C-alpha cells in the first residue's frame, strides 16, 4: 500500500464519512517546547520535530481530500520569545520550505502564507514568495501557513483597506457588509474553517483566525504537536463528524 492508501484505510477503519469531511481545517500547533522539555531536549529540537509532524499532517490531509489546511506557524506575538529561539524558528522555516518545495510541487499542493510577510527577514520572505509563485496554479490541497500572523492585526489590516476605499469614494460606509470584511482579509478565497484543532491542551484561541472561526467546531487534544500524526488528524475529524452544527439555528 502506498501512503495515500494507508491513510484512507486508516480513515475507513476509524469510520470516517469521506463525503462529510471538513473543507477547511485550521490548527494551532502548540506544545513543541513542552515536548522538548519532557524529552530533555532543547526547544529548537521540539520545533524541528514539530516540522516533521506538520509534514505528516499536510500529506494525511491531502490523502483524504481535505481542501484547505491552515496552520499557525509563528504569531505576531512570538517575537517576544528569546532571540535565539526566534532566530532558530526563522532558520528552520527557510530550511524546511526549501527542503519540501519539490515534494509539495510533485503532490500539486498549493502553498499560501498569510501574515505581515513584509516584516519577515528577507530570505524567509523570498522563500515563501517563491513557494507561493511556484504552486499558485495547483488545485488540490491549499496549505496555508500563518506566519507573523495575528487575528486582530488581520482585522486591522482589513479595516485599513476598506477605509482607503471609502476615502477614495469607491465604497460607501452603508455598503459595508460582513462579506466586505471577509473579502478584505488575508485569504479571501479560503472558506472559514469548519474545524479548529489545538494541540497540547490549552483552551484558548491565541489570536488565531478570530474573524474566520466564528462557527468553527473546536477540537482540543492533550497531544503535544510533535506527537500529532495522521491518526490524530483522523480522530479530530471523527469528533467533528459527531457534532451537530447549528450556526445559531436549531441544527435541523
Ligand atoms: C508552539 O509550541 C509552536 C510554535 C510557536 C511554532 C510552530 C512551529 C513549528 C511547528 C515548526 C515548524 C514550522 C514550519 C512552518 C516549518 P510552543 O513553543 O509554544 O510550545 P510550548 O507552549 O510547549 O512551549
PDB file of C-alpha atoms and ligand atoms in Angstrom:
ATOM      1  CA  UNK A   1       0.000   0.000   0.000  1.00  0.00           C
ATOM      2  CA  UNK A   2       1.264   3.492  -0.745  1.00  0.00           C
ATOM      3  CA  UNK A   3       0.958   6.362   1.725  1.00  0.00           C
ATOM      4  CA  UNK A   4      -2.419   7.597   0.465  1.00  0.00           C
ATOM      5  CA  UNK A   5      -3.916   4.095   0.507  1.00  0.00           C
ATOM      6  CA  UNK A   6      -2.714   3.622   4.078  1.00  0.00           C
ATOM      7  CA  UNK A   7      -4.262   6.932   5.181  1.00  0.00           C
ATOM      8  CA  UNK A   8      -7.557   6.053   3.505  1.00  0.00           C
ATOM      9  CA  UNK A   9      -7.557   2.574   5.078  1.00  0.00           C
ATOM     10  CA  UNK A  10      -6.942   4.159   8.490  1.00  0.00           C
ATOM     11  CA  UNK A  11      -9.785   6.632   7.898  1.00  0.00           C
ATOM     12  CA  UNK A  12     -12.135   3.819   6.845  1.00  0.00           C
ATOM     13  CA  UNK A  13     -11.197   1.791   9.909  1.00  0.00           C
ATOM     14  CA  UNK A  14     -11.995   4.783  12.128  1.00  0.00           C
ATOM     15  CA  UNK A  15     -15.395   5.042  10.431  1.00  0.00           C
ATOM     16  CA  UNK A  16     -14.866   8.465   8.856  1.00  0.00           C
ATOM     17  CA  UNK A  17     -17.537   9.560   6.419  1.00  0.00           C
ATOM     18  CA  UNK A  18     -15.461  10.731   3.483  1.00  0.00           C
ATOM     19  CA  UNK A  19     -18.367  12.687   1.995  1.00  0.00           C
ATOM     20  CA  UNK A  20     -18.605  14.818   5.166  1.00  0.00           C
ATOM     21  CA  UNK A  21     -15.018  15.923   5.662  1.00  0.00           C
ATOM     22  CA  UNK A  22     -14.344  19.437   6.923  1.00  0.00           C
ATOM     23  CA  UNK A  23     -13.497  21.536   3.858  1.00  0.00           C
ATOM     24  CA  UNK A  24     -11.078  23.640   5.882  1.00  0.00           C
ATOM     25  CA  UNK A  25      -9.086  22.514   8.935  1.00  0.00           C
ATOM     26  CA  UNK A  26      -7.102  25.058  10.958  1.00  0.00           C
ATOM     27  CA  UNK A  27      -4.502  24.022  13.529  1.00  0.00           C
ATOM     28  CA  UNK A  28      -2.851  25.760  16.480  1.00  0.00           C
ATOM     29  CA  UNK A  29       0.327  23.663  16.695  1.00  0.00           C
ATOM     30  CA  UNK A  30       1.149  24.012  20.390  1.00  0.00           C
ATOM     31  CA  UNK A  31       3.423  22.123  22.747  1.00  0.00           C
ATOM     32  CA  UNK A  32       6.750  21.917  20.915  1.00  0.00           C
ATOM     33  CA  UNK A  33       8.525  23.366  23.961  1.00  0.00           C
ATOM     34  CA  UNK A  34       6.786  21.037  26.420  1.00  0.00           C
ATOM     35  CA  UNK A  35       7.542  18.042  24.213  1.00  0.00           C
ATOM     36  CA  UNK A  36      11.233  19.018  24.109  1.00  0.00           C
ATOM     37  CA  UNK A  37      11.328  19.591  27.844  1.00  0.00           C
ATOM     38  CA  UNK A  38       9.800  16.175  28.528  1.00  0.00           C
ATOM     39  CA  UNK A  39      12.464  14.577  26.303  1.00  0.00           C
ATOM     40  CA  UNK A  40      15.316  16.534  27.920  1.00  0.00           C
ATOM     41  CA  UNK A  41      15.963  18.289  24.579  1.00  0.00           C
ATOM     42  CA  UNK A  42      16.228  21.963  23.738  1.00  0.00           C
ATOM     43  CA  UNK A  43      13.209  23.888  22.462  1.00  0.00           C
ATOM     44  CA  UNK A  44      14.520  24.066  18.895  1.00  0.00           C
ATOM     45  CA  UNK A  45      14.544  20.261  18.762  1.00  0.00           C
ATOM     46  CA  UNK A  46      10.862  20.492  19.673  1.00  0.00           C
ATOM     47  CA  UNK A  47      10.255  22.839  16.753  1.00  0.00           C
ATOM     48  CA  UNK A  48      12.213  20.527  14.440  1.00  0.00           C
ATOM     49  CA  UNK A  49      10.002  17.583  15.466  1.00  0.00           C
ATOM     50  CA  UNK A  50       7.031  19.937  15.001  1.00  0.00           C
ATOM     51  CA  UNK A  51       8.131  20.384  11.393  1.00  0.00           C
ATOM     52  CA  UNK A  52       8.134  16.588  10.944  1.00  0.00           C
ATOM     53  CA  UNK A  53       4.611  16.381  12.432  1.00  0.00           C
ATOM     54  CA  UNK A  54       3.484  19.168  10.116  1.00  0.00           C
ATOM     55  CA  UNK A  55       4.771  17.290   7.091  1.00  0.00           C
ATOM     56  CA  UNK A  56       2.882  14.132   8.148  1.00  0.00           C
ATOM     57  CA  UNK A  57      -0.291  16.153   8.730  1.00  0.00           C
ATOM     58  CA  UNK A  58      -0.159  18.006   5.392  1.00  0.00           C
ATOM     59  CA  UNK A  59       0.066  14.751   3.419  1.00  0.00           C
ATOM     60  CA  UNK A  60      -2.554  12.989   5.576  1.00  0.00           C
ATOM     61  CA  UNK A  61      -4.966  15.869   4.909  1.00  0.00           C
ATOM     62  CA  UNK A  62      -4.169  15.790   1.199  1.00  0.00           C
ATOM     63  CA  UNK A  63      -4.535  11.985   1.032  1.00  0.00           C
ATOM     64  CA  UNK A  64      -8.038  12.258   2.496  1.00  0.00           C
ATOM     65  CA  UNK A  65      -9.049  15.015   0.081  1.00  0.00           C
ATOM     66  CA  UNK A  66      -9.293  17.905   2.555  1.00  0.00           C
ATOM     67  CA  UNK A  67      -9.400  21.146   0.549  1.00  0.00           C
ATOM     68  CA  UNK A  68      -7.778  23.619   2.925  1.00  0.00           C
ATOM     69  CA  UNK A  69      -5.344  23.293   5.834  1.00  0.00           C
ATOM     70  CA  UNK A  70      -4.175  26.395   7.705  1.00  0.00           C
ATOM     71  CA  UNK A  71      -1.559  26.198  10.469  1.00  0.00           C
ATOM     72  CA  UNK A  72      -0.301  28.763  12.961  1.00  0.00           C
ATOM     73  CA  UNK A  73       3.471  28.733  12.421  1.00  0.00           C
ATOM     74  CA  UNK A  74       4.534  31.986  14.062  1.00  0.00           C
ATOM     75  CA  UNK A  75       2.282  34.543  15.706  1.00  0.00           C
ATOM     76  CA  UNK A  76       2.778  38.300  15.709  1.00  0.00           C
ATOM     77  CA  UNK A  77       3.353  37.874  19.477  1.00  0.00           C
ATOM     78  CA  UNK A  78       6.049  35.184  19.088  1.00  0.00           C
ATOM     79  CA  UNK A  79       8.707  37.906  18.556  1.00  0.00           C
ATOM     80  CA  UNK A  80       8.647  38.220  22.371  1.00  0.00           C
ATOM     81  CA  UNK A  81      10.500  34.893  22.687  1.00  0.00           C
ATOM     82  CA  UNK A  82      14.265  34.795  23.348  1.00  0.00           C
ATOM     83  CA  UNK A  83      16.286  35.920  20.320  1.00  0.00           C
ATOM     84  CA  UNK A  84      17.952  32.527  19.782  1.00  0.00           C
ATOM     85  CA  UNK A  85      14.553  30.781  19.610  1.00  0.00           C
ATOM     86  CA  UNK A  86      13.155  33.368  17.173  1.00  0.00           C
ATOM     87  CA  UNK A  87      16.302  33.118  15.004  1.00  0.00           C
ATOM     88  CA  UNK A  88      16.154  29.315  15.145  1.00  0.00           C
ATOM     89  CA  UNK A  89      12.498  29.280  14.075  1.00  0.00           C
ATOM     90  CA  UNK A  90      13.186  31.675  11.167  1.00  0.00           C
ATOM     91  CA  UNK A  91      16.089  29.488  10.015  1.00  0.00           C
ATOM     92  CA  UNK A  92      14.024  26.306  10.402  1.00  0.00           C
ATOM     93  CA  UNK A  93      11.228  27.775   8.295  1.00  0.00           C
ATOM     94  CA  UNK A  94      13.626  28.746   5.475  1.00  0.00           C
ATOM     95  CA  UNK A  95      15.320  25.333   5.537  1.00  0.00           C
ATOM     96  CA  UNK A  96      12.040  23.404   5.820  1.00  0.00           C
ATOM     97  CA  UNK A  97      10.362  25.223   2.926  1.00  0.00           C
ATOM     98  CA  UNK A  98      13.444  24.871   0.717  1.00  0.00           C
ATOM     99  CA  UNK A  99      13.696  21.154   1.583  1.00  0.00           C
ATOM    100  CA  UNK A 100       9.997  20.467   0.997  1.00  0.00           C
ATOM    101  CA  UNK A 101       9.080  22.584  -2.007  1.00  0.00           C
ATOM    102  CA  UNK A 102       9.817  19.974  -4.706  1.00  0.00           C
ATOM    103  CA  UNK A 103       7.732  17.326  -2.922  1.00  0.00           C
ATOM    104  CA  UNK A 104       4.909  19.826  -2.423  1.00  0.00           C
ATOM    105  CA  UNK A 105       5.020  20.580  -6.154  1.00  0.00           C
ATOM    106  CA  UNK A 106       5.069  16.862  -7.056  1.00  0.00           C
ATOM    107  CA  UNK A 107       1.950  16.442  -4.959  1.00  0.00           C
ATOM    108  CA  UNK A 108       0.321  19.503  -6.578  1.00  0.00           C
ATOM    109  CA  UNK A 109      -0.205  21.197  -3.200  1.00  0.00           C
ATOM    110  CA  UNK A 110      -0.832  24.917  -3.288  1.00  0.00           C
ATOM    111  CA  UNK A 111       1.192  26.833  -0.689  1.00  0.00           C
ATOM    112  CA  UNK A 112      -0.042  30.104   0.741  1.00  0.00           C
ATOM    113  CA  UNK A 113       1.431  32.226   3.514  1.00  0.00           C
ATOM    114  CA  UNK A 114      -0.664  34.770   5.414  1.00  0.00           C
ATOM    115  CA  UNK A 115       0.501  37.418   7.874  1.00  0.00           C
ATOM    116  CA  UNK A 116       2.681  40.506   7.747  1.00  0.00           C
ATOM    117  CA  UNK A 117       5.253  38.994   5.402  1.00  0.00           C
ATOM    118  CA  UNK A 118       6.950  42.335   4.698  1.00  0.00           C
ATOM    119  CA  UNK A 119       8.182  42.325   8.337  1.00  0.00           C
ATOM    120  CA  UNK A 120       9.991  38.962   7.975  1.00  0.00           C
ATOM    121  CA  UNK A 121      13.726  38.514   7.261  1.00  0.00           C
ATOM    122  CA  UNK A 122      14.375  38.840   3.500  1.00  0.00           C
ATOM    123  CA  UNK A 123      15.477  35.222   2.964  1.00  0.00           C
ATOM    124  CA  UNK A 124      12.327  33.841   4.616  1.00  0.00           C
ATOM    125  CA  UNK A 125      10.018  36.240   2.777  1.00  0.00           C
ATOM    126  CA  UNK A 126      11.654  35.388  -0.554  1.00  0.00           C
ATOM    127  CA  UNK A 127      11.458  31.641   0.159  1.00  0.00           C
ATOM    128  CA  UNK A 128       7.742  31.941   0.886  1.00  0.00           C
ATOM    129  CA  UNK A 129       7.098  34.158  -2.155  1.00  0.00           C
ATOM    130  CA  UNK A 130       8.896  31.649  -4.358  1.00  0.00           C
ATOM    131  CA  UNK A 131       6.830  28.746  -2.927  1.00  0.00           C
ATOM    132  CA  UNK A 132       3.583  30.644  -3.484  1.00  0.00           C
ATOM    133  CA  UNK A 133       4.542  31.593  -7.048  1.00  0.00           C
ATOM    134  CA  UNK A 134       5.511  28.034  -7.961  1.00  0.00           C
ATOM    135  CA  UNK A 135       2.362  26.403  -6.550  1.00  0.00           C
ATOM    136  CA  UNK A 136      -0.289  29.036  -7.197  1.00  0.00           C
ATOM    137  CA  UNK A 137      -1.892  27.119 -10.092  1.00  0.00           C
ATOM    138  CA  UNK A 138      -2.409  23.864  -8.167  1.00  0.00           C
ATOM    139  CA  UNK A 139      -5.909  22.838  -7.175  1.00  0.00           C
ATOM    140  CA  UNK A 140      -5.529  20.013  -4.666  1.00  0.00           C
ATOM    141  CA  UNK A 141      -4.939  20.892  -1.010  1.00  0.00           C
ATOM    142  CA  UNK A 142      -4.365  24.590  -0.260  1.00  0.00           C
ATOM    143  CA  UNK A 143      -1.816  24.571   2.572  1.00  0.00           C
ATOM    144  CA  UNK A 144      -1.668  27.941   4.309  1.00  0.00           C
ATOM    145  CA  UNK A 145       0.998  28.920   6.809  1.00  0.00           C
ATOM    146  CA  UNK A 146       0.110  31.792   9.154  1.00  0.00           C
ATOM    147  CA  UNK A 147       3.445  33.482   9.826  1.00  0.00           C
ATOM    148  CA  UNK A 148       3.893  36.764  11.704  1.00  0.00           C
ATOM    149  CA  UNK A 149       0.130  36.456  11.869  1.00  0.00           C
ATOM    150  CA  UNK A 150      -2.332  37.858  14.415  1.00  0.00           C
ATOM    151  CA  UNK A 151      -6.114  37.759  14.136  1.00  0.00           C
ATOM    152  CA  UNK A 152      -6.605  41.289  15.427  1.00  0.00           C
ATOM    153  CA  UNK A 153      -3.843  42.551  13.151  1.00  0.00           C
ATOM    154  CA  UNK A 154      -5.565  40.857  10.206  1.00  0.00           C
ATOM    155  CA  UNK A 155      -8.846  42.635  11.014  1.00  0.00           C
ATOM    156  CA  UNK A 156      -6.964  45.926  11.472  1.00  0.00           C
ATOM    157  CA  UNK A 157      -5.302  45.490   8.062  1.00  0.00           C
ATOM    158  CA  UNK A 158      -8.725  44.727   6.528  1.00  0.00           C
ATOM    159  CA  UNK A 159     -10.248  47.832   8.126  1.00  0.00           C
ATOM    160  CA  UNK A 160      -7.408  49.946   6.720  1.00  0.00           C
ATOM    161  CA  UNK A 161      -8.018  48.569   3.230  1.00  0.00           C
ATOM    162  CA  UNK A 162     -11.747  49.222   3.492  1.00  0.00           C
ATOM    163  CA  UNK A 163     -11.143  52.741   4.890  1.00  0.00           C
ATOM    164  CA  UNK A 164      -8.941  53.507   1.869  1.00  0.00           C
ATOM    165  CA  UNK A 165     -11.796  52.536  -0.460  1.00  0.00           C
ATOM    166  CA  UNK A 166     -14.175  54.761   1.487  1.00  0.00           C
ATOM    167  CA  UNK A 167     -11.658  57.622   1.349  1.00  0.00           C
ATOM    168  CA  UNK A 168     -11.246  57.212  -2.419  1.00  0.00           C
ATOM    169  CA  UNK A 169     -15.034  57.330  -2.752  1.00  0.00           C
ATOM    170  CA  UNK A 170     -15.283  53.825  -4.253  1.00  0.00           C
ATOM    171  CA  UNK A 171     -17.179  52.402  -1.258  1.00  0.00           C
ATOM    172  CA  UNK A 172     -19.980  53.873   0.821  1.00  0.00           C
ATOM    173  CA  UNK A 173     -19.951  53.083   4.592  1.00  0.00           C
ATOM    174  CA  UNK A 174     -23.571  51.904   4.274  1.00  0.00           C
ATOM    175  CA  UNK A 175     -22.461  49.300   1.732  1.00  0.00           C
ATOM    176  CA  UNK A 176     -20.010  47.638   4.158  1.00  0.00           C
ATOM    177  CA  UNK A 177     -21.320  44.136   4.830  1.00  0.00           C
ATOM    178  CA  UNK A 178     -19.767  41.239   6.762  1.00  0.00           C
ATOM    179  CA  UNK A 179     -18.740  39.890   3.353  1.00  0.00           C
ATOM    180  CA  UNK A 180     -16.860  43.165   2.659  1.00  0.00           C
ATOM    181  CA  UNK A 181     -14.724  42.438   5.725  1.00  0.00           C
ATOM    182  CA  UNK A 182     -14.240  38.733   4.844  1.00  0.00           C
ATOM    183  CA  UNK A 183     -13.111  39.760   1.368  1.00  0.00           C
ATOM    184  CA  UNK A 184     -10.564  42.232   2.786  1.00  0.00           C
ATOM    185  CA  UNK A 185      -8.875  39.582   4.986  1.00  0.00           C
ATOM    186  CA  UNK A 186      -5.552  37.945   4.025  1.00  0.00           C
ATOM    187  CA  UNK A 187      -7.072  34.869   2.305  1.00  0.00           C
ATOM    188  CA  UNK A 188     -10.428  35.910   0.843  1.00  0.00           C
ATOM    189  CA  UNK A 189     -10.717  32.823  -1.386  1.00  0.00           C
ATOM    190  CA  UNK A 190     -10.351  30.434   1.565  1.00  0.00           C
ATOM    191  CA  UNK A 191     -13.600  29.366   3.258  1.00  0.00           C
ATOM    192  CA  UNK A 192     -13.923  29.787   7.035  1.00  0.00           C
ATOM    193  CA  UNK A 193     -12.502  26.806   8.967  1.00  0.00           C
ATOM    194  CA  UNK A 194     -15.022  24.078   9.756  1.00  0.00           C
ATOM    195  CA  UNK A 195     -12.701  22.512  12.300  1.00  0.00           C
ATOM    196  CA  UNK A 196     -10.118  24.170  14.547  1.00  0.00           C
ATOM    197  CA  UNK A 197      -7.655  21.816  16.229  1.00  0.00           C
ATOM    198  CA  UNK A 198      -5.460  22.877  19.133  1.00  0.00           C
ATOM    199  CA  UNK A 199      -2.773  20.565  20.471  1.00  0.00           C
ATOM    200  CA  UNK A 200      -1.198  20.472  23.960  1.00  0.00           C
ATOM    201  CA  UNK A 201      -4.425  21.057  25.817  1.00  0.00           C
ATOM    202  CA  UNK A 202      -4.752  24.834  26.270  1.00  0.00           C
ATOM    203  CA  UNK A 203      -8.290  26.175  25.859  1.00  0.00           C
ATOM    204  CA  UNK A 204      -7.691  29.460  24.043  1.00  0.00           C
ATOM    205  CA  UNK A 205      -7.607  30.935  20.548  1.00  0.00           C
ATOM    206  CA  UNK A 206      -4.308  32.828  20.949  1.00  0.00           C
ATOM    207  CA  UNK A 207      -5.289  35.473  18.375  1.00  0.00           C
ATOM    208  CA  UNK A 208      -5.683  32.903  15.552  1.00  0.00           C
ATOM    209  CA  UNK A 209      -8.255  33.457  12.761  1.00  0.00           C
ATOM    210  CA  UNK A 210     -10.552  35.426  15.087  1.00  0.00           C
ATOM    211  CA  UNK A 211     -12.992  36.518  12.380  1.00  0.00           C
ATOM    212  CA  UNK A 212     -12.920  33.260  10.443  1.00  0.00           C
ATOM    213  CA  UNK A 213     -13.531  30.837  13.363  1.00  0.00           C
ATOM    214  CA  UNK A 214     -16.903  32.342  14.376  1.00  0.00           C
ATOM    215  CA  UNK A 215     -18.635  29.000  13.726  1.00  0.00           C
ATOM    216  CA  UNK A 216     -15.738  26.564  13.703  1.00  0.00           C
ATOM    217  CA  UNK A 217     -16.014  23.346  15.682  1.00  0.00           C
ATOM    218  CA  UNK A 218     -13.129  23.139  18.163  1.00  0.00           C
ATOM    219  CA  UNK A 219     -11.145  20.000  18.940  1.00  0.00           C
ATOM    220  CA  UNK A 220      -8.531  20.219  21.698  1.00  0.00           C
ATOM    221  CA  UNK A 221      -6.182  17.310  22.256  1.00  0.00           C
ATOM    222  CA  UNK A 222      -3.623  16.890  25.066  1.00  0.00           C
ATOM    223  CA  UNK A 223      -1.132  15.537  22.490  1.00  0.00           C
ATOM    224  CA  UNK A 224       1.847  17.877  22.044  1.00  0.00           C
ATOM    225  CA  UNK A 225       2.273  18.941  18.419  1.00  0.00           C
ATOM    226  CA  UNK A 226       5.440  16.863  17.682  1.00  0.00           C
ATOM    227  CA  UNK A 227       3.443  13.696  18.508  1.00  0.00           C
ATOM    228  CA  UNK A 228       0.477  14.641  16.283  1.00  0.00           C
ATOM    229  CA  UNK A 229       0.077  12.339  13.262  1.00  0.00           C
ATOM    230  CA  UNK A 230      -2.395  11.021  10.699  1.00  0.00           C
ATOM    231  CA  UNK A 231      -4.269   9.038  13.356  1.00  0.00           C
ATOM    232  CA  UNK A 232      -4.607  12.210  15.470  1.00  0.00           C
ATOM    233  CA  UNK A 233      -6.000  14.077  12.465  1.00  0.00           C
ATOM    234  CA  UNK A 234      -8.480  11.283  11.794  1.00  0.00           C
ATOM    235  CA  UNK A 235      -9.561  11.310  15.479  1.00  0.00           C
ATOM    236  CA  UNK A 236     -10.152  15.071  15.294  1.00  0.00           C
ATOM    237  CA  UNK A 237     -12.246  14.705  12.126  1.00  0.00           C
ATOM    238  CA  UNK A 238     -14.158  11.831  13.727  1.00  0.00           C
ATOM    239  CA  UNK A 239     -15.106  14.069  16.660  1.00  0.00           C
ATOM    240  CA  UNK A 240     -16.063  16.845  14.226  1.00  0.00           C
ATOM    241  CA  UNK A 241     -18.396  14.446  12.422  1.00  0.00           C
ATOM    242  CA  UNK A 242     -20.180  13.659  15.696  1.00  0.00           C
ATOM    243  CA  UNK A 243     -21.117  17.321  16.240  1.00  0.00           C
ATOM    244  CA  UNK A 244     -24.371  18.952  15.162  1.00  0.00           C
ATOM    245  CA  UNK A 245     -23.548  22.270  13.521  1.00  0.00           C
ATOM    246  CA  UNK A 246     -26.226  24.831  14.180  1.00  0.00           C
ATOM    247  CA  UNK A 247     -24.808  28.203  13.053  1.00  0.00           C
ATOM    248  CA  UNK A 248     -27.092  29.868  15.589  1.00  0.00           C
ATOM    249  CA  UNK A 249     -30.184  27.974  14.396  1.00  0.00           C
ATOM    250  CA  UNK A 250     -31.657  24.736  15.716  1.00  0.00           C
ATOM    251  CA  UNK A 251     -29.479  22.470  13.626  1.00  0.00           C
ATOM    252  CA  UNK A 252     -32.274  20.846  11.615  1.00  0.00           C
TER     253      UNK A 252
HETATM  254  C1  LIG B   1       4.148  26.231  19.628  1.00  0.00           C
HETATM  255  O1  LIG B   1       4.892  25.481  20.550  1.00  0.00           O
HETATM  256  C2  LIG B   1       4.757  26.227  18.322  1.00  0.00           C
HETATM  257  C3  LIG B   1       5.289  27.315  17.696  1.00  0.00           C
HETATM  258  C4  LIG B   1       5.346  28.649  18.290  1.00  0.00           C
HETATM  259  C5  LIG B   1       5.894  27.244  16.375  1.00  0.00           C
HETATM  260  C6  LIG B   1       5.293  26.263  15.420  1.00  0.00           C
HETATM  261  C7  LIG B   1       6.398  25.814  14.604  1.00  0.00           C
HETATM  262  C8  LIG B   1       6.548  24.595  14.093  1.00  0.00           C
HETATM  263  C9  LIG B   1       5.543  23.530  14.147  1.00  0.00           C
HETATM  264  C10 LIG B   1       7.839  24.319  13.453  1.00  0.00           C
HETATM  265  C11 LIG B   1       7.748  24.074  12.023  1.00  0.00           C
HETATM  266  C12 LIG B   1       7.138  25.158  11.296  1.00  0.00           C
HETATM  267  C13 LIG B   1       7.295  25.321   9.991  1.00  0.00           C
HETATM  268  C14 LIG B   1       6.473  26.341   9.313  1.00  0.00           C
HETATM  269  C15 LIG B   1       8.249  24.524   9.206  1.00  0.00           C
HETATM  270  P1  LIG B   1       5.466  26.215  21.816  1.00  0.00           P
HETATM  271  O2  LIG B   1       6.894  26.549  21.557  1.00  0.00           O
HETATM  272  O3  LIG B   1       4.605  27.391  22.173  1.00  0.00           O
HETATM  273  O4  LIG B   1       5.325  25.095  22.884  1.00  0.00           O
HETATM  274  P2  LIG B   1       5.165  25.260  24.463  1.00  0.00           P
HETATM  275  O5  LIG B   1       3.879  26.016  24.696  1.00  0.00           O
HETATM  276  O6  LIG B   1       5.099  23.851  24.951  1.00  0.00           O
HETATM  277  O7  LIG B   1       6.375  25.996  24.951  1.00  0.00           O
END
